[in-house]
Amino acid sequence: MSVSIVFHLLAALAYAVLGIALWRPIARANDVRPTGAIGRSCLLGAIALHGIGLAAAIIVPTGLHLSWALALSAAMWLGMIVFWIENFLLRLDSLLLLLLPIAALVSLLAALFPHGYLVPHASNDWLRVHLLIAMTAYGLITVAALHAMLMTVLDRHLHRPIASAGEQGVIGHAMSAMPPLLILESLLFRLIWIGFGVLTLTVLTGIAVSLRLGGHALPMDHKTVFTLLSWATFGVLLAGRHIQGWRGRVALRWTLAGFAFLLLSYTGSRFVLEVILQRGTLG
């Protein structure tokens, strides 16, 4: 566990330093400096530190170790990989203004709350494949949710009275440097489509694993219920987009609702249980 904590702390520090380097110009000028080759390499290094910390925490001699903090950390790590690849196709450096502070916070949480539980039947190959697909879906939808939050803030900023450059604060400068909402919306739905596809695979592989290990398709525990609610929410959103042309605030609300359900499926009762256990241990 100590190796995991060290690497998660190093990742949190790296993300924080990169975030400060990106935010400092915003306080002085109305722009975001493009992330060059050095910046992308530094970001990849932070992602690598994060990945080593996750591998050390999750892959243990006795099987697979998970917790609500590690689930968030893994989702954020996968999300950062998605962003790093996506940024080669569509330069959206301004999204790092939100992603880097959150990645630093999530890495820090994984270091502060290392205790979790061993996954039953971790040696089962089907279960390992299911967990990999599920965490990928979680990562994609986490980035989509953060993207939606950013769009919500930007939408509110655009509806405020126009202020002169000298009167804008740091947040105002940051929002002015964002890409147009239409570009952000296009990227959001691309992420949602991919995330929904991977989430569908998560449900299907979950059914297969449940049939093999328990003899029934859908056990009605909190993970199954909230995962299905999330899947249905994103399905309705994509159908509404295709049929009714949903966009703007309606789309953002559905995106955040779907993410909330998925977050509850992975953390939910585990979060409460582990906090109580950790407090009891510390006490």
Tab-separated table of N, CA, C and O in Angstrom, residues 96-199:
chain	number	residue	atom	x	y	z
A	96	LEU	N	-8.159	21.476	-19.576
A	96	LEU	CA	-7.236	21.115	-18.509
A	96	LEU	C	-7.391	22.021	-17.289
A	96	LEU	O	-6.991	21.651	-16.182
A	97	LEU	N	-7.956	23.210	-17.492
A	97	LEU	CA	-8.194	24.108	-16.362
A	97	LEU	C	-9.087	23.449	-15.319
A	97	LEU	O	-8.963	23.717	-14.120
A	98	LEU	N	-9.981	22.590	-15.767
A	98	LEU	CA	-10.869	21.865	-14.856
A	98	LEU	C	-10.317	20.489	-14.511
A	98	LEU	O	-10.368	20.061	-13.360
A	99	LEU	N	-9.762	19.791	-15.515
A	99	LEU	CA	-9.333	18.417	-15.317
A	99	LEU	C	-8.159	18.296	-14.346
A	99	LEU	O	-8.133	17.399	-13.491
A	100	LEU	N	-7.177	19.192	-14.461
A	100	LEU	CA	-5.976	19.062	-13.632
A	100	LEU	C	-6.246	19.229	-12.134
A	100	LEU	O	-5.782	18.399	-11.331
A	101	PRO	N	-6.988	20.262	-11.701
A	101	PRO	CA	-7.277	20.357	-10.259
A	101	PRO	C	-8.063	19.162	-9.730
A	101	PRO	O	-7.798	18.688	-8.615
A	102	ILE	N	-9.023	18.678	-10.519
A	102	ILE	CA	-9.818	17.534	-10.062
A	102	ILE	C	-8.963	16.275	-10.014
A	102	ILE	O	-9.064	15.468	-9.085
A	103	ALA	N	-8.088	16.088	-11.022
A	103	ALA	CA	-7.193	14.929	-11.020
A	103	ALA	C	-6.271	14.966	-9.807
A	103	ALA	O	-6.003	13.927	-9.176
A	104	ALA	N	-5.779	16.156	-9.446
A	104	ALA	CA	-4.928	16.291	-8.265
A	104	ALA	C	-5.697	15.927	-7.002
A	104	ALA	O	-5.186	15.201	-6.126
A	105	LEU	N	-6.942	16.395	-6.894
A	105	LEU	CA	-7.765	16.111	-5.716
A	105	LEU	C	-8.074	14.621	-5.604
A	105	LEU	O	-7.971	14.025	-4.523
A	106	VAL	N	-8.440	14.000	-6.719
A	106	VAL	CA	-8.795	12.581	-6.713
A	106	VAL	C	-7.577	11.724	-6.358
A	106	VAL	O	-7.681	10.752	-5.599
A	107	SER	N	-6.411	12.072	-6.891
A	107	SER	CA	-5.184	11.331	-6.554
A	107	SER	C	-4.868	11.465	-5.068
A	107	SER	O	-4.447	10.502	-4.420
A	108	LEU	N	-5.079	12.653	-4.537
A	108	LEU	CA	-4.842	12.869	-3.109
A	108	LEU	C	-5.809	12.041	-2.257
A	108	LEU	O	-5.420	11.463	-1.244
A	109	LEU	N	-7.079	11.968	-2.668
A	109	LEU	CA	-8.062	11.162	-1.941
A	109	LEU	C	-7.669	9.684	-1.929
A	109	LEU	O	-7.824	9.000	-0.918
A	110	ALA	N	-7.141	9.197	-3.071
A	110	ALA	CA	-6.720	7.797	-3.135
A	110	ALA	C	-5.559	7.529	-2.186
A	110	ALA	O	-5.438	6.419	-1.652
A	111	ALA	N	-4.711	8.538	-1.963
A	111	ALA	CA	-3.597	8.382	-1.016
A	111	ALA	C	-4.077	8.458	0.429
A	111	ALA	O	-3.567	7.747	1.302
A	112	LEU	N	-5.072	9.290	0.690
A	112	LEU	CA	-5.561	9.480	2.058
A	112	LEU	C	-6.492	8.356	2.510
A	112	LEU	O	-6.617	8.087	3.705
A	113	PHE	N	-7.188	7.721	1.558
A	113	PHE	CA	-8.137	6.648	1.886
A	113	PHE	C	-7.740	5.372	1.142
A	113	PHE	O	-8.414	4.962	0.187
A	114	PRO	N	-6.640	4.734	1.565
A	114	PRO	CA	-6.147	3.560	0.837
A	114	PRO	C	-6.897	2.266	1.149
A	114	PRO	O	-6.783	1.297	0.416
A	115	HIS	N	-7.654	2.249	2.246
A	115	HIS	CA	-8.303	1.006	2.672
A	115	HIS	C	-9.506	0.690	1.781
A	115	HIS	O	-10.256	1.580	1.380
A	116	GLY	N	-9.670	-0.597	1.481
A	116	GLY	CA	-10.779	-1.012	0.636
A	116	GLY	C	-11.155	-2.456	0.916
A	116	GLY	O	-11.135	-2.905	2.058
A	117	TYR	N	-11.442	-3.199	-0.138
A	117	TYR	CA	-11.890	-4.577	0.016
A	117	TYR	C	-11.341	-5.414	-1.129
A	117	TYR	O	-11.030	-4.895	-2.204
A	118	LEU	N	-11.198	-6.705	-0.896
A	118	LEU	CA	-10.749	-7.627	-1.936
A	118	LEU	C	-11.953	-8.068	-2.767
A	118	LEU	O	-13.013	-8.396	-2.227
A	119	VAL	N	-11.792	-8.045	-4.078
A	119	VAL	CA	-12.876	-8.424	-4.985
A	119	VAL	C	-13.034	-9.944	-4.958
A	119	VAL	O	-12.063	-10.675	-5.216
A	120	PRO	N	-14.234	-10.448	-4.649
A	120	PRO	CA	-14.447	-11.905	-4.684
A	120	PRO	C	-14.269	-12.456	-6.100
A	120	PRO	O	-14.556	-11.776	-7.090
A	121	HIS	N	-13.787	-13.696	-6.206
A	121	HIS	CA	-13.623	-14.386	-7.491
A	121	HIS	C	-12.704	-13.604	-8.437
A	121	HIS	O	-12.892	-13.602	-9.658
A	122	ALA	N	-11.679	-12.935	-7.877
A	122	ALA	CA	-10.809	-12.088	-8.706
A	122	ALA	C	-10.008	-12.884	-9.724
A	122	ALA	O	-9.509	-12.315	-10.698
A	123	SER	N	-9.867	-14.203	-9.521
A	123	SER	CA	-9.107	-15.025	-10.462
A	123	SER	C	-9.910	-15.381	-11.706
A	123	SER	O	-9.348	-15.897	-12.675
A	124	ASN	N	-11.210	-15.102	-11.701
A	124	ASN	CA	-12.060	-15.425	-12.840
A	124	ASN	C	-11.769	-14.473	-14.003
A	124	ASN	O	-11.838	-13.256	-13.855
A	125	ASP	N	-11.438	-15.033	-15.167
A	125	ASP	CA	-11.072	-14.205	-16.328
A	125	ASP	C	-12.231	-13.332	-16.794
A	125	ASP	O	-12.026	-12.175	-17.193
A	126	TRP	N	-13.443	-13.879	-16.766
A	126	TRP	CA	-14.604	-13.093	-17.176
A	126	TRP	C	-14.789	-11.879	-16.274
A	126	TRP	O	-15.108	-10.786	-16.737
A	127	LEU	N	-14.572	-12.076	-14.985
A	127	LEU	CA	-14.719	-10.968	-14.044
A	127	LEU	C	-13.661	-9.894	-14.295
A	127	LEU	O	-13.944	-8.699	-14.236
A	128	ARG	N	-12.443	-10.307	-14.598
A	128	ARG	CA	-11.377	-9.339	-14.879
A	128	ARG	C	-11.711	-8.514	-16.119
A	128	ARG	O	-11.512	-7.289	-16.143
A	129	VAL	N	-12.207	-9.178	-17.159
A	129	VAL	CA	-12.603	-8.455	-18.370
A	129	VAL	C	-13.740	-7.488	-18.071
A	129	VAL	O	-13.738	-6.334	-18.519
A	130	HIS	N	-14.702	-7.954	-17.286
A	130	HIS	CA	-15.839	-7.099	-16.918
A	130	HIS	C	-15.369	-5.867	-16.147
A	130	HIS	O	-15.817	-4.748	-16.429
A	131	LEU	N	-14.472	-6.056	-15.197
A	131	LEU	CA	-13.983	-4.925	-14.407
A	131	LEU	C	-13.219	-3.938	-15.271
A	131	LEU	O	-13.353	-2.715	-15.112
A	132	LEU	N	-12.426	-4.435	-16.214
A	132	LEU	CA	-11.686	-3.551	-17.115
A	132	LEU	C	-12.637	-2.715	-17.963
A	132	LEU	O	-12.456	-1.499	-18.101
A	133	ILE	N	-13.657	-3.370	-18.521
A	133	ILE	CA	-14.635	-2.645	-19.345
A	133	ILE	C	-15.413	-1.648	-18.488
A	133	ILE	O	-15.653	-0.508	-18.902
A	134	ALA	N	-15.796	-2.073	-17.275
A	134	ALA	CA	-16.577	-1.198	-16.397
A	134	ALA	C	-15.790	0.050	-16.015
A	134	ALA	O	-16.317	1.164	-16.040
A	135	MET	N	-14.513	-0.102	-15.682
A	135	MET	CA	-13.704	1.041	-15.301
A	135	MET	C	-13.465	1.966	-16.489
A	135	MET	O	-13.386	3.194	-16.338
A	136	THR	N	-13.365	1.391	-17.690
A	136	THR	CA	-13.232	2.223	-18.893
A	136	THR	C	-14.485	3.063	-19.115
A	136	THR	O	-14.408	4.257	-19.410
A	137	ALA	N	-15.642	2.430	-18.956
A	137	ALA	CA	-16.907	3.166	-19.082
A	137	ALA	C	-17.001	4.262	-18.029
A	137	ALA	O	-17.409	5.400	-18.319
A	138	TYR	N	-16.594	3.933	-16.810
A	138	TYR	CA	-16.627	4.896	-15.719
A	138	TYR	C	-15.734	6.094	-16.037
A	138	TYR	O	-16.093	7.250	-15.817
A	139	GLY	N	-14.542	5.813	-16.585
A	139	GLY	CA	-13.626	6.891	-16.934
A	139	GLY	C	-14.173	7.796	-18.024
A	139	GLY	O	-14.101	9.030	-17.943
A	140	LEU	N	-14.732	7.201	-19.075
A	140	LEU	CA	-15.294	7.989	-20.172
A	140	LEU	C	-16.440	8.871	-19.698
A	140	LEU	O	-16.524	10.059	-20.047
A	141	ILE	N	-17.321	8.302	-18.891
A	141	ILE	CA	-18.493	9.062	-18.432
A	141	ILE	C	-18.079	10.114	-17.400
A	141	ILE	O	-18.697	11.186	-17.317
A	142	THR	N	-17.025	9.841	-16.636
A	142	THR	CA	-16.519	10.855	-15.710
A	142	THR	C	-16.030	12.084	-16.463
A	142	THR	O	-16.346	13.228	-16.098
A	143	VAL	N	-15.271	11.861	-17.536
A	143	VAL	CA	-14.808	12.995	-18.349
A	143	VAL	C	-15.985	13.719	-18.984
A	143	VAL	O	-16.019	14.954	-19.047
A	144	ALA	N	-16.985	12.960	-19.460
A	144	ALA	CA	-18.171	13.588	-20.039
A	144	ALA	C	-18.894	14.448	-19.010
A	144	ALA	O	-19.369	15.549	-19.315
A	145	ALA	N	-18.978	13.961	-17.762
A	145	ALA	CA	-19.643	14.729	-16.705
A	145	ALA	C	-18.865	16.003	-16.378
A	145	ALA	O	-19.461	17.079	-16.225
A	146	LEU	N	-17.551	15.908	-16.281
A	146	LEU	CA	-16.729	17.098	-16.033
A	146	LEU	C	-16.867	18.086	-17.193
A	146	LEU	O	-16.907	19.307	-16.996
A	147	HIS	N	-16.936	17.535	-18.389
A	147	HIS	CA	-17.142	18.353	-19.585
A	147	HIS	C	-18.482	19.089	-19.500
A	147	HIS	O	-18.582	20.280	-19.825
A	148	ALA	N	-19.513	18.369	-19.056
A	148	ALA	CA	-20.838	18.983	-18.920
A	148	ALA	C	-20.832	20.074	-17.857
A	148	ALA	O	-21.480	21.117	-18.012
A	149	MET	N	-20.105	19.835	-16.745
A	149	MET	CA	-20.002	20.866	-15.709
A	149	MET	C	-19.335	22.125	-16.256
A	149	MET	O	-19.775	23.252	-15.983
A	150	LEU	N	-18.284	21.928	-17.030
A	150	LEU	CA	-17.594	23.066	-17.629
A	150	LEU	C	-18.522	23.829	-18.571
A	150	LEU	O	-18.551	25.066	-18.573
A	151	MET	N	-19.302	23.106	-19.361
A	151	MET	CA	-20.239	23.749	-20.276
A	151	MET	C	-21.324	24.512	-19.520
A	151	MET	O	-21.762	25.580	-19.965
A	152	THR	N	-21.750	23.968	-18.377
A	152	THR	CA	-22.751	24.661	-17.566
A	152	THR	C	-22.226	25.997	-17.072
A	152	THR	O	-22.907	27.029	-17.141
A	153	VAL	N	-20.974	25.985	-16.569
A	153	VAL	CA	-20.356	27.226	-16.094
A	153	VAL	C	-20.182	28.210	-17.248
A	153	VAL	O	-20.450	29.412	-17.114
A	154	LEU	N	-19.745	27.696	-18.393
A	154	LEU	CA	-19.538	28.563	-19.558
A	154	LEU	C	-20.857	29.150	-20.051
A	154	LEU	O	-20.925	30.336	-20.412
A	155	ASP	N	-21.924	28.350	-20.041
A	155	ASP	CA	-23.233	28.842	-20.479
A	155	ASP	C	-23.711	29.979	-19.584
A	155	ASP	O	-24.226	30.992	-20.062
A	156	ARG	N	-23.533	29.820	-18.277
A	156	ARG	CA	-23.935	30.892	-17.353
A	156	ARG	C	-23.074	32.133	-17.546
A	156	ARG	O	-23.554	33.260	-17.458
A	157	HIS	N	-21.792	31.923	-17.821
A	157	HIS	CA	-20.892	33.059	-18.046
A	157	HIS	C	-21.308	33.852	-19.286
A	157	HIS	O	-21.292	35.093	-19.276
A	158	LEU	N	-21.715	33.148	-20.333
A	158	LEU	CA	-22.089	33.814	-21.576
A	158	LEU	C	-23.391	34.597	-21.444
A	158	LEU	O	-23.637	35.514	-22.233
A	159	HIS	N	-24.226	34.229	-20.471
A	159	HIS	CA	-25.498	34.932	-20.279
A	159	HIS	C	-25.381	36.103	-19.301
A	159	HIS	O	-26.380	36.773	-19.028
A	160	ARG	N	-24.186	36.340	-18.785
A	160	ARG	CA	-23.988	37.486	-17.913
A	160	ARG	C	-23.694	38.726	-18.746
A	160	ARG	O	-23.273	38.621	-19.897
A	161	PRO	N	-23.893	39.932	-18.161
A	161	PRO	CA	-23.542	41.164	-18.882
A	161	PRO	C	-22.067	41.168	-19.256
A	161	PRO	O	-21.214	40.702	-18.497
A	162	ILE	N	-21.787	41.677	-20.444
A	162	ILE	CA	-20.412	41.699	-20.933
A	162	ILE	C	-19.589	42.696	-20.122
A	162	ILE	O	-19.973	43.855	-19.955
A	163	ALA	N	-18.462	42.225	-19.605
A	163	ALA	CA	-17.558	43.084	-18.832
A	163	ALA	C	-16.303	43.358	-19.648
A	163	ALA	O	-15.912	42.548	-20.497
A	164	SER	N	-15.681	44.468	-19.404
A	164	SER	CA	-14.448	44.795	-20.106
A	164	SER	C	-13.342	43.864	-19.636
A	164	SER	O	-13.427	43.240	-18.573
A	165	ALA	N	-12.279	43.771	-20.442
A	165	ALA	CA	-11.184	42.857	-20.113
A	165	ALA	C	-10.567	43.191	-18.763
A	165	ALA	O	-10.163	42.310	-18.012
A	166	GLY	N	-10.514	44.483	-18.433
A	166	GLY	CA	-9.912	44.875	-17.165
A	166	GLY	C	-10.767	44.525	-15.963
A	166	GLY	O	-10.258	44.410	-14.852
A	167	GLU	N	-12.073	44.362	-16.172
A	167	GLU	CA	-12.981	44.067	-15.063
A	167	GLU	C	-13.173	42.576	-14.835
A	167	GLU	O	-13.741	42.169	-13.832
A	168	GLN	N	-12.732	41.760	-15.761
A	168	GLN	CA	-12.906	40.321	-15.631
A	168	GLN	C	-11.937	39.751	-14.592
A	168	GLN	O	-10.775	40.141	-14.527
A	169	GLY	N	-12.441	38.819	-13.811
A	169	GLY	CA	-11.582	38.135	-12.861
A	169	GLY	C	-10.906	36.946	-13.524
A	169	GLY	O	-10.986	36.748	-14.746
A	170	VAL	N	-10.265	36.115	-12.688
A	170	VAL	CA	-9.560	34.947	-13.217
A	170	VAL	C	-10.529	33.992	-13.902
A	170	VAL	O	-10.267	33.482	-14.997
A	171	ILE	N	-11.695	33.742	-13.265
A	171	ILE	CA	-12.688	32.836	-13.852
A	171	ILE	C	-13.215	33.397	-15.157
A	171	ILE	O	-13.400	32.669	-16.144
A	172	GLY	N	-13.435	34.715	-15.195
A	172	GLY	CA	-13.914	35.336	-16.424
A	172	GLY	C	-12.927	35.184	-17.559
A	172	GLY	O	-13.309	34.883	-18.697
A	173	HIS	N	-11.639	35.386	-17.279
A	173	HIS	CA	-10.611	35.193	-18.300
A	173	HIS	C	-10.587	33.738	-18.779
A	173	HIS	O	-10.447	33.458	-19.972
A	174	ALA	N	-10.714	32.810	-17.816
A	174	ALA	CA	-10.694	31.394	-18.177
A	174	ALA	C	-11.878	31.031	-19.074
A	174	ALA	O	-11.731	30.327	-20.076
A	175	MET	N	-13.067	31.530	-18.728
A	175	MET	CA	-14.247	31.232	-19.526
A	175	MET	C	-14.148	31.861	-20.926
A	175	MET	O	-14.583	31.272	-21.915
A	176	SER	N	-13.553	33.030	-21.008
A	176	SER	CA	-13.406	33.696	-22.312
A	176	SER	C	-12.446	32.938	-23.217
A	176	SER	O	-12.493	33.091	-24.442
A	177	ALA	N	-11.563	32.149	-22.608
A	177	ALA	CA	-10.583	31.408	-23.396
A	177	ALA	C	-11.117	30.056	-23.866
A	177	ALA	O	-10.435	29.350	-24.615
A	178	MET	N	-12.323	29.690	-23.430
A	178	MET	CA	-12.875	28.388	-23.800
A	178	MET	C	-13.299	28.362	-25.271
A	178	MET	O	-13.651	29.390	-25.847
A	179	PRO	N	-13.308	27.176	-25.873
A	179	PRO	CA	-13.820	27.039	-27.234
A	179	PRO	C	-15.318	27.343	-27.277
A	179	PRO	O	-15.990	27.344	-26.235
A	180	PRO	N	-15.884	27.585	-28.454
A	180	PRO	CA	-17.328	27.827	-28.564
A	180	PRO	C	-18.144	26.657	-28.014
A	180	PRO	O	-17.712	25.499	-28.068
A	181	LEU	N	-19.333	26.982	-27.507
A	181	LEU	CA	-20.178	25.952	-26.912
A	181	LEU	C	-20.544	24.847	-27.910
A	181	LEU	O	-20.681	23.685	-27.526
A	182	LEU	N	-20.728	25.202	-29.186
A	182	LEU	CA	-21.092	24.190	-30.182
A	182	LEU	C	-19.993	23.146	-30.341
A	182	LEU	O	-20.274	21.951	-30.501
A	183	ILE	N	-18.731	23.575	-30.276
A	183	ILE	CA	-17.622	22.629	-30.370
A	183	ILE	C	-17.585	21.741	-29.130
A	183	ILE	O	-17.418	20.524	-29.214
A	184	LEU	N	-17.773	22.366	-27.983
A	184	LEU	CA	-17.786	21.599	-26.737
A	184	LEU	C	-18.944	20.608	-26.707
A	184	LEU	O	-18.807	19.469	-26.238
A	185	GLU	N	-20.099	21.023	-27.212
A	185	GLU	CA	-21.264	20.132	-27.233
A	185	GLU	C	-21.028	18.953	-28.163
A	185	GLU	O	-21.403	17.816	-27.854
A	186	SER	N	-20.397	19.213	-29.311
A	186	SER	CA	-20.094	18.130	-30.249
A	186	SER	C	-19.169	17.106	-29.598
A	186	SER	O	-19.384	15.894	-29.718
A	187	LEU	N	-18.141	17.586	-28.898
A	187	LEU	CA	-17.224	16.684	-28.214
A	187	LEU	C	-17.927	15.939	-27.088
A	187	LEU	O	-17.687	14.742	-26.876
A	188	LEU	N	-18.813	16.618	-26.367
A	188	LEU	CA	-19.548	15.981	-25.273
A	188	LEU	C	-20.340	14.785	-25.775
A	188	LEU	O	-20.277	13.697	-25.179
A	189	PHE	N	-21.087	14.958	-26.865
A	189	PHE	CA	-21.912	13.848	-27.348
A	189	PHE	C	-21.067	12.738	-27.957
A	189	PHE	O	-21.469	11.565	-27.931
A	190	ARG	N	-19.893	13.079	-28.471
A	190	ARG	CA	-19.005	12.021	-28.941
A	190	ARG	C	-18.551	11.167	-27.752
A	190	ARG	O	-18.523	9.938	-27.826
A	191	LEU	N	-18.207	11.820	-26.650
A	191	LEU	CA	-17.824	11.090	-25.445
A	191	LEU	C	-18.985	10.254	-24.913
A	191	LEU	O	-18.796	9.106	-24.481
A	192	ILE	N	-20.195	10.826	-24.939
A	192	ILE	CA	-21.360	10.107	-24.421
A	192	ILE	C	-21.666	8.875	-25.272
A	192	ILE	O	-21.976	7.798	-24.743
A	193	TRP	N	-21.588	9.019	-26.601
A	193	TRP	CA	-21.835	7.873	-27.476
A	193	TRP	C	-20.850	6.734	-27.180
A	193	TRP	O	-21.240	5.568	-27.047
A	194	ILE	N	-19.567	7.086	-27.072
A	194	ILE	CA	-18.560	6.057	-26.795
A	194	ILE	C	-18.772	5.477	-25.395
A	194	ILE	O	-18.740	4.256	-25.198
A	195	GLY	N	-19.010	6.372	-24.412
A	195	GLY	CA	-19.239	5.910	-23.049
A	195	GLY	C	-20.459	5.015	-22.933
A	195	GLY	O	-20.441	4.009	-22.211
A	196	PHE	N	-21.535	5.364	-23.666
A	196	PHE	CA	-22.747	4.545	-23.633
A	196	PHE	C	-22.489	3.170	-24.238
A	196	PHE	O	-22.982	2.149	-23.722
A	197	GLY	N	-21.705	3.122	-25.314
A	197	GLY	CA	-21.372	1.837	-25.922
A	197	GLY	C	-20.583	0.949	-24.964
A	197	GLY	O	-20.877	-0.249	-24.819
A	198	VAL	N	-19.593	1.536	-24.294
A	198	VAL	CA	-18.783	0.761	-23.348
A	198	VAL	C	-19.617	0.387	-22.121
A	198	VAL	O	-19.464	-0.715	-21.565
A	199	LEU	N	-20.522	1.271	-21.704
A	199	LEU	CA	-21.403	0.957	-20.571
A	199	LEU	C	-22.343	-0.194	-20.930
A	199	LEU	O	-22.653	-1.035	-20.079
